[in-house]
């Protein structure tokens, strides 16, 4: 919990009202973004993303599995979040477990359309090897290394970068004559298919402080919020998911306005993130 004096609280709220935040940003301006790829060699894909003083490491592990009975033509993606106790004093003990669960559920909702995977923003059909029999299961892990607000947006960005770094091994399938038998698969150690992240959205959280809302809130700014709405938006400007936190209710007209702002801001953020990914990939290739 951020401990602030009444003067500091007034200063934060007053700055937001005047569109000059304590760090000099405007209300709809993000902090500095940095991206690294391939930070975990054992993973199929990994990334480190820093958004101001918030730092996330994301990794992707691909394993062969069996499609679910309800979705025989789709692979599976599981998202897990862990909050390092060193990232924030409140992360020690049960505080970390509760926040990790909350963030995991929010990411599932915004990126996968919930636990079922229905309406997923990530293309699960691309993970199928043999319909109804063999698919790729992607295990996505996000680690909060350092926390200074806006964890959900930073986690989603790190996952998007890690997926862009993910190579899925090429699989050769030998189908047996009997359709009920399990097919034989040969997983290549040398040939990989790049995971397509063109449809993977970003998450933009609009945090309401007083009568105004801001993007990329710091921990101090979040301590003054009445509510926050997180909207996942893809590069086509389509809304893929939405989640709200904070006890204060919001008028539907305000939510629609927040979605409209999130869609506008998301396109700038996606373009910025794409350029950072390209630069990181070029740097990794040069090493």
C-alpha positions as a Markdown table, in Angstrom:
| # | Residue | x | y | z |
|---|---|---|---|---|
| 1 | Unk | 0.0 | 0.0 | 0.0 |
| 2 | Unk | 1.3 | 3.4 | -1.0 |
| 3 | Unk | 1.6 | 5.8 | 2.1 |
| 4 | Unk | 0.9 | 9.3 | 1.0 |
| 5 | Unk | 0.3 | 12.5 | 3.0 |
| 6 | Unk | -2.8 | 14.6 | 2.3 |
| 7 | Unk | -0.7 | 17.2 | 0.6 |
| 8 | Unk | 0.8 | 14.5 | -1.7 |
| 9 | Unk | -2.7 | 13.1 | -2.5 |
| 10 | Unk | -3.9 | 16.6 | -3.3 |
| 11 | Unk | -0.9 | 17.3 | -5.5 |
| 12 | Unk | -1.5 | 14.0 | -7.5 |
| 13 | Unk | -5.2 | 14.7 | -8.0 |
| 14 | Unk | -4.6 | 18.3 | -8.9 |
| 15 | Unk | -2.0 | 17.5 | -11.4 |
| 16 | Unk | -4.2 | 15.0 | -13.2 |
| 17 | Unk | -7.1 | 17.5 | -13.2 |
| 18 | Unk | -4.7 | 20.0 | -15.0 |
| 19 | Unk | -3.3 | 17.4 | -17.4 |
| 20 | Unk | 0.2 | 17.6 | -15.8 |
| 21 | Unk | 1.0 | 14.5 | -13.8 |
| 22 | Unk | 3.7 | 14.3 | -11.1 |
| 23 | Unk | 6.3 | 12.9 | -13.6 |
| 24 | Unk | 5.5 | 15.5 | -16.3 |
| 25 | Unk | 3.3 | 13.2 | -18.4 |
| 26 | Unk | -0.1 | 14.1 | -19.9 |
| 27 | Unk | -3.1 | 12.1 | -18.9 |
| 28 | Unk | -3.0 | 9.8 | -22.0 |
| 29 | Unk | 0.8 | 9.4 | -22.1 |
| 30 | Unk | 2.8 | 6.2 | -21.3 |
| 31 | Unk | 6.1 | 6.0 | -19.5 |
| 32 | Unk | 9.3 | 5.0 | -21.3 |
| 33 | Unk | 9.0 | 1.4 | -22.8 |
| 34 | Unk | 12.0 | -1.0 | -23.2 |
| 35 | Unk | 11.9 | -4.5 | -24.7 |
| 36 | Unk | 14.3 | -7.4 | -24.7 |
| 37 | Unk | 13.7 | -10.8 | -26.3 |
| 38 | Unk | 15.2 | -14.3 | -25.7 |
| 39 | Unk | 16.0 | -13.6 | -22.0 |
| 40 | Unk | 15.3 | -17.3 | -21.0 |
| 41 | Unk | 17.1 | -19.7 | -23.4 |
| 42 | Unk | 15.2 | -22.8 | -22.2 |
| 43 | Unk | 11.8 | -21.4 | -23.2 |
| 44 | Unk | 10.3 | -21.5 | -26.6 |
| 45 | Unk | 9.9 | -17.7 | -26.4 |
| 46 | Unk | 10.6 | -15.1 | -23.7 |
| 47 | Unk | 10.8 | -11.3 | -23.1 |
| 48 | Unk | 11.6 | -8.7 | -20.6 |
| 49 | Unk | 9.5 | -5.5 | -20.7 |
| 50 | Unk | 10.0 | -2.4 | -18.6 |
| 51 | Unk | 7.3 | 0.3 | -18.4 |
| 52 | Unk | 8.7 | 3.0 | -16.3 |
| 53 | Unk | 9.8 | 1.3 | -13.1 |
| 54 | Unk | 7.4 | -1.7 | -13.6 |
| 55 | Unk | 9.4 | -4.7 | -14.9 |
| 56 | Unk | 7.9 | -8.0 | -16.2 |
| 57 | Unk | 9.5 | -11.2 | -17.5 |
| 58 | Unk | 7.3 | -13.4 | -19.6 |
| 59 | Unk | 8.1 | -16.9 | -21.0 |
| 60 | Unk | 6.3 | -19.3 | -23.3 |
| 61 | Unk | 6.7 | -23.1 | -23.2 |
| 62 | Unk | 5.2 | -25.3 | -25.9 |
| 63 | Unk | 4.2 | -28.9 | -25.2 |
| 64 | Unk | 2.3 | -31.4 | -27.3 |
| 65 | Unk | -1.1 | -32.3 | -25.8 |
| 66 | Unk | -4.7 | -33.4 | -26.7 |
| 67 | Unk | -7.4 | -30.9 | -27.7 |
| 68 | Unk | -10.4 | -30.7 | -25.4 |
| 69 | Unk | -13.6 | -32.5 | -26.4 |
| 70 | Unk | -15.5 | -29.1 | -26.6 |
| 71 | Unk | -12.9 | -27.6 | -28.9 |
| 72 | Unk | -11.3 | -30.4 | -31.0 |
| 73 | Unk | -10.0 | -27.9 | -33.6 |
| 74 | Unk | -8.1 | -25.7 | -31.2 |
| 75 | Unk | -5.0 | -25.8 | -29.1 |
| 76 | Unk | -4.8 | -24.6 | -25.6 |
| 77 | Unk | -3.1 | -21.6 | -23.9 |
| 78 | Unk | -2.7 | -21.3 | -20.1 |
| 79 | Unk | -1.6 | -18.0 | -18.4 |
| 80 | Unk | 0.0 | -17.9 | -15.0 |
| 81 | Unk | 1.2 | -14.8 | -13.1 |
| 82 | Unk | 3.7 | -14.8 | -10.2 |
| 83 | Unk | 4.5 | -11.7 | -8.2 |
| 84 | Unk | 8.0 | -11.6 | -6.8 |
| 85 | Unk | 8.0 | -10.8 | -3.1 |
| 86 | Unk | 11.0 | -8.4 | -3.8 |
| 87 | Unk | 8.9 | -6.4 | -6.3 |
| 88 | Unk | 6.6 | -4.8 | -3.6 |
| 89 | Unk | 6.4 | -5.3 | 0.2 |
| 90 | Unk | 2.7 | -6.1 | -0.1 |
| 91 | Unk | 3.6 | -9.1 | -2.3 |
| 92 | Unk | 4.8 | -11.1 | 0.7 |
| 93 | Unk | 2.6 | -13.9 | 1.8 |
| 94 | Unk | -1.1 | -14.1 | 0.8 |
| 95 | Unk | -1.0 | -10.6 | -0.8 |
| 96 | Unk | 1.1 | -12.0 | -3.6 |
| 97 | Unk | -1.2 | -15.0 | -4.1 |
| 98 | Unk | -4.4 | -12.9 | -4.3 |
| 99 | Unk | -2.9 | -10.4 | -6.8 |
| 100 | Unk | -1.3 | -13.2 | -8.9 |
| 101 | Unk | -4.8 | -14.9 | -9.2 |
| 102 | Unk | -6.5 | -11.6 | -10.0 |
| 103 | Unk | -4.0 | -10.7 | -12.7 |
| 104 | Unk | -4.1 | -14.3 | -14.2 |
| 105 | Unk | -7.9 | -14.2 | -14.4 |
| 106 | Unk | -7.9 | -10.7 | -16.0 |
| 107 | Unk | -5.4 | -11.8 | -18.6 |
| 108 | Unk | -7.4 | -15.0 | -19.3 |
| 109 | Unk | -10.5 | -12.8 | -19.8 |
| 110 | Unk | -8.8 | -10.2 | -22.0 |
| 111 | Unk | -6.6 | -12.5 | -24.1 |
| 112 | Unk | -8.5 | -15.8 | -24.1 |
| 113 | Unk | -12.1 | -14.8 | -23.6 |
| 114 | Unk | -12.2 | -16.7 | -20.3 |
| 115 | Unk | -11.1 | -20.2 | -19.2 |
| 116 | Unk | -13.0 | -21.9 | -22.0 |
| 117 | Unk | -11.0 | -20.1 | -24.6 |
| 118 | Unk | -14.1 | -19.2 | -26.5 |
| 119 | Unk | -13.8 | -15.9 | -28.3 |
| 120 | Unk | -10.0 | -15.9 | -27.8 |
| 121 | Unk | -8.0 | -13.0 | -29.0 |
| 122 | Unk | -5.1 | -15.5 | -29.6 |
| 123 | Unk | -5.7 | -17.7 | -32.6 |
| 124 | Unk | -6.0 | -21.1 | -31.0 |
| 125 | Unk | -6.7 | -22.9 | -34.2 |
| 126 | Unk | -3.1 | -22.3 | -35.3 |
| 127 | Unk | -2.0 | -24.6 | -32.5 |
| 128 | Unk | -3.8 | -27.7 | -33.8 |
| 129 | Unk | -1.6 | -30.5 | -35.2 |
| 130 | Unk | -4.2 | -33.2 | -35.8 |
| 131 | Unk | -7.8 | -32.2 | -35.2 |
| 132 | Unk | -9.2 | -33.9 | -32.2 |
| 133 | Unk | -6.0 | -35.8 | -31.4 |
| 134 | Unk | -2.9 | -33.7 | -31.2 |
| 135 | Unk | -2.4 | -30.0 | -30.4 |
| 136 | Unk | 0.2 | -27.6 | -28.9 |
| 137 | Unk | -0.4 | -26.5 | -25.4 |
| 138 | Unk | 1.2 | -23.1 | -24.6 |
| 139 | Unk | 2.1 | -22.4 | -21.0 |
| 140 | Unk | 2.6 | -18.6 | -20.6 |
| 141 | Unk | 4.2 | -17.4 | -17.4 |
| 142 | Unk | 4.5 | -13.8 | -16.3 |
| 143 | Unk | 6.7 | -12.7 | -13.5 |
| 144 | Unk | 6.4 | -9.3 | -11.9 |
| 145 | Unk | 10.0 | -8.4 | -11.1 |
| 146 | Unk | 9.4 | -4.8 | -10.1 |
| 147 | Unk | 6.1 | -3.1 | -9.5 |
| 148 | Unk | 5.2 | 0.6 | -9.9 |
| 149 | Unk | 1.7 | 0.4 | -11.2 |
| 150 | Unk | -0.1 | -0.7 | -14.4 |
| 151 | Unk | 0.8 | -4.3 | -14.0 |
| 152 | Unk | -1.9 | -5.7 | -16.3 |
| 153 | Unk | -0.9 | -3.6 | -19.3 |
| 154 | Unk | 2.8 | -4.4 | -18.8 |
| 155 | Unk | 2.0 | -8.1 | -18.4 |
| 156 | Unk | 0.0 | -8.2 | -21.6 |
| 157 | Unk | 2.7 | -6.3 | -23.5 |
| 158 | Unk | 5.4 | -8.8 | -22.2 |
| 159 | Unk | 3.2 | -11.7 | -23.2 |
| 160 | Unk | 2.8 | -10.3 | -26.7 |
| 161 | Unk | 6.5 | -9.8 | -27.1 |
| 162 | Unk | 7.3 | -13.3 | -25.7 |
| 163 | Unk | 4.8 | -14.8 | -28.2 |
| 164 | Unk | 6.5 | -12.9 | -31.0 |
| 165 | Unk | 9.8 | -14.5 | -29.9 |
| 166 | Unk | 8.2 | -18.0 | -29.8 |
| 167 | Unk | 9.2 | -20.7 | -32.2 |
| 168 | Unk | 6.8 | -23.7 | -32.5 |
| 169 | Unk | 8.7 | -26.9 | -33.5 |
| 170 | Unk | 7.7 | -28.3 | -36.9 |
| 171 | Unk | 5.8 | -31.6 | -36.5 |
| 172 | Unk | 5.7 | -34.4 | -39.0 |
| 173 | Unk | 2.6 | -36.7 | -38.5 |
| 174 | Unk | 2.3 | -40.3 | -39.5 |
| 175 | Unk | -1.4 | -41.2 | -39.6 |
| 176 | Unk | -2.2 | -44.8 | -39.0 |
| 177 | Unk | -4.8 | -46.7 | -41.0 |
| 178 | Unk | -7.2 | -47.0 | -38.0 |
| 179 | Unk | -8.7 | -43.6 | -37.3 |
| 180 | Unk | -9.1 | -44.4 | -33.6 |
| 181 | Unk | -5.4 | -44.9 | -33.0 |
| 182 | Unk | -3.1 | -42.2 | -31.8 |
| 183 | Unk | -1.0 | -40.7 | -34.7 |
| 184 | Unk | 2.7 | -40.9 | -34.5 |
| 185 | Unk | 4.4 | -37.5 | -34.3 |
| 186 | Unk | 8.0 | -36.5 | -35.0 |
| 187 | Unk | 9.0 | -33.2 | -33.5 |
| 188 | Unk | 11.8 | -31.4 | -35.2 |
| 189 | Unk | 14.8 | -30.0 | -33.2 |
| 190 | Unk | 15.9 | -27.8 | -36.0 |
| 191 | Unk | 12.8 | -26.4 | -37.8 |
| 192 | Unk | 10.5 | -23.9 | -36.1 |
| 193 | Unk | 7.4 | -22.0 | -37.1 |
| 194 | Unk | 7.2 | -18.4 | -35.8 |
| 195 | Unk | 4.0 | -17.9 | -33.8 |
| 196 | Unk | 1.7 | -15.3 | -35.5 |
| 197 | Unk | 1.1 | -12.5 | -33.1 |
| 198 | Unk | -0.8 | -10.2 | -35.5 |
| 199 | Unk | -4.1 | -10.8 | -33.8 |
| 200 | Unk | -2.7 | -10.7 | -30.2 |
| 201 | Unk | -4.1 | -7.5 | -28.5 |
| 202 | Unk | -2.6 | -5.1 | -26.1 |
| 203 | Unk | -4.4 | -4.1 | -22.9 |
| 204 | Unk | -5.1 | -0.4 | -22.1 |
| 205 | Unk | -6.1 | 0.4 | -18.6 |
| 206 | Unk | -7.9 | 3.7 | -18.0 |
| 207 | Unk | -7.7 | 4.6 | -14.3 |
| 208 | Unk | -10.3 | 7.1 | -13.0 |
| 209 | Unk | -8.9 | 9.7 | -10.6 |
| 210 | Unk | -11.4 | 12.4 | -9.7 |
| 211 | Unk | -13.4 | 13.3 | -12.9 |
| 212 | Unk | -10.6 | 12.3 | -15.3 |
| 213 | Unk | -8.9 | 9.1 | -16.4 |
| 214 | Unk | -5.3 | 8.4 | -17.2 |
| 215 | Unk | -3.3 | 5.6 | -18.9 |
| 216 | Unk | -0.2 | 3.8 | -17.4 |
| 217 | Unk | -0.9 | 4.9 | -13.8 |
| 218 | Unk | 1.9 | 4.6 | -11.3 |
| 219 | Unk | 1.4 | 3.0 | -7.9 |
| 220 | Unk | 0.9 | 6.4 | -6.3 |
| 221 | Unk | -1.7 | 7.4 | -8.9 |
| 222 | Unk | -3.5 | 4.0 | -8.5 |
| 223 | Unk | -3.8 | 4.6 | -4.8 |
| 224 | Unk | -6.0 | 7.6 | -5.6 |
| 225 | Unk | -8.3 | 5.9 | -8.1 |
| 226 | Unk | -12.0 | 5.3 | -7.8 |
| 227 | Unk | -12.1 | 2.6 | -10.5 |
| 228 | Unk | -10.2 | 1.3 | -13.5 |
| 229 | Unk | -11.4 | -0.2 | -16.7 |
| 230 | Unk | -9.0 | -2.5 | -18.7 |
| 231 | Unk | -9.8 | -2.9 | -22.4 |
| 232 | Unk | -7.9 | -5.4 | -24.7 |
| 233 | Unk | -7.8 | -4.1 | -28.3 |
| 234 | Unk | -6.2 | -5.6 | -31.4 |
| 235 | Unk | -4.4 | -3.8 | -34.2 |
| 236 | Unk | -7.7 | -3.6 | -36.1 |
| 237 | Unk | -9.2 | -1.5 | -33.3 |
| 238 | Unk | -11.5 | -4.3 | -32.3 |
| 239 | Unk | -12.3 | -4.8 | -28.6 |
| 240 | Unk | -11.3 | -8.4 | -27.5 |
| 241 | Unk | -12.1 | -8.2 | -23.8 |
| 242 | Unk | -12.9 | -5.9 | -20.9 |
| 243 | Unk | -12.5 | -6.0 | -17.1 |
| 244 | Unk | -13.1 | -3.5 | -14.3 |
| 245 | Unk | -11.7 | -3.1 | -10.8 |
| 246 | Unk | -12.4 | -0.7 | -8.0 |
| 247 | Unk | -15.6 | -0.4 | -6.0 |
| 248 | Unk | -17.0 | 2.8 | -7.5 |
| 249 | Unk | -19.7 | 2.3 | -10.1 |
| 250 | Unk | -19.5 | 3.8 | -13.6 |
| 251 | Unk | -22.2 | 5.2 | -15.8 |
| 252 | Unk | -22.5 | 3.3 | -19.1 |
| 253 | Unk | -21.8 | 6.4 | -21.0 |
| 254 | Unk | -18.5 | 6.8 | -19.2 |
| 255 | Unk | -17.5 | 3.2 | -19.9 |
| 256 | Unk | -18.3 | 3.7 | -23.6 |
| 257 | Unk | -16.1 | 6.9 | -23.6 |
| 258 | Unk | -13.3 | 5.0 | -21.9 |
| 259 | Unk | -13.5 | 2.2 | -24.5 |
| 260 | Unk | -13.3 | 4.8 | -27.3 |
| 261 | Unk | -10.2 | 6.4 | -25.7 |
| 262 | Unk | -8.6 | 3.0 | -25.1 |
| 263 | Unk | -9.1 | 2.1 | -28.8 |
| 264 | Unk | -7.5 | 5.4 | -29.9 |
| 265 | Unk | -4.5 | 5.0 | -27.4 |
| 266 | Unk | -4.1 | 1.3 | -28.3 |
| 267 | Unk | -3.1 | 2.0 | -31.9 |
| 268 | Unk | -0.3 | 4.3 | -30.8 |
| 269 | Unk | 0.9 | 1.8 | -28.2 |
| 270 | Unk | 0.8 | -1.1 | -30.7 |
| 271 | Unk | 2.8 | 0.8 | -33.2 |
| 272 | Unk | 5.3 | 1.8 | -30.5 |
| 273 | Unk | 5.5 | -1.8 | -29.2 |
| 274 | Unk | 6.0 | -3.2 | -32.8 |
| 275 | Unk | 8.9 | -0.9 | -33.4 |
| 276 | Unk | 10.5 | -1.9 | -30.0 |
| 277 | Unk | 10.0 | -5.6 | -30.9 |
| 278 | Unk | 11.6 | -5.1 | -34.3 |
| 279 | Unk | 14.6 | -3.3 | -32.7 |
| 280 | Unk | 15.0 | -6.1 | -30.1 |
| 281 | Unk | 14.9 | -8.8 | -32.8 |
| 282 | Unk | 17.4 | -7.0 | -34.9 |
| 283 | Unk | 19.7 | -6.6 | -31.9 |
| 284 | Unk | 19.4 | -10.3 | -31.0 |
| 285 | Unk | 20.1 | -11.3 | -34.6 |
| 286 | Unk | 23.3 | -9.2 | -34.6 |
| 287 | Unk | 24.7 | -10.8 | -31.5 |
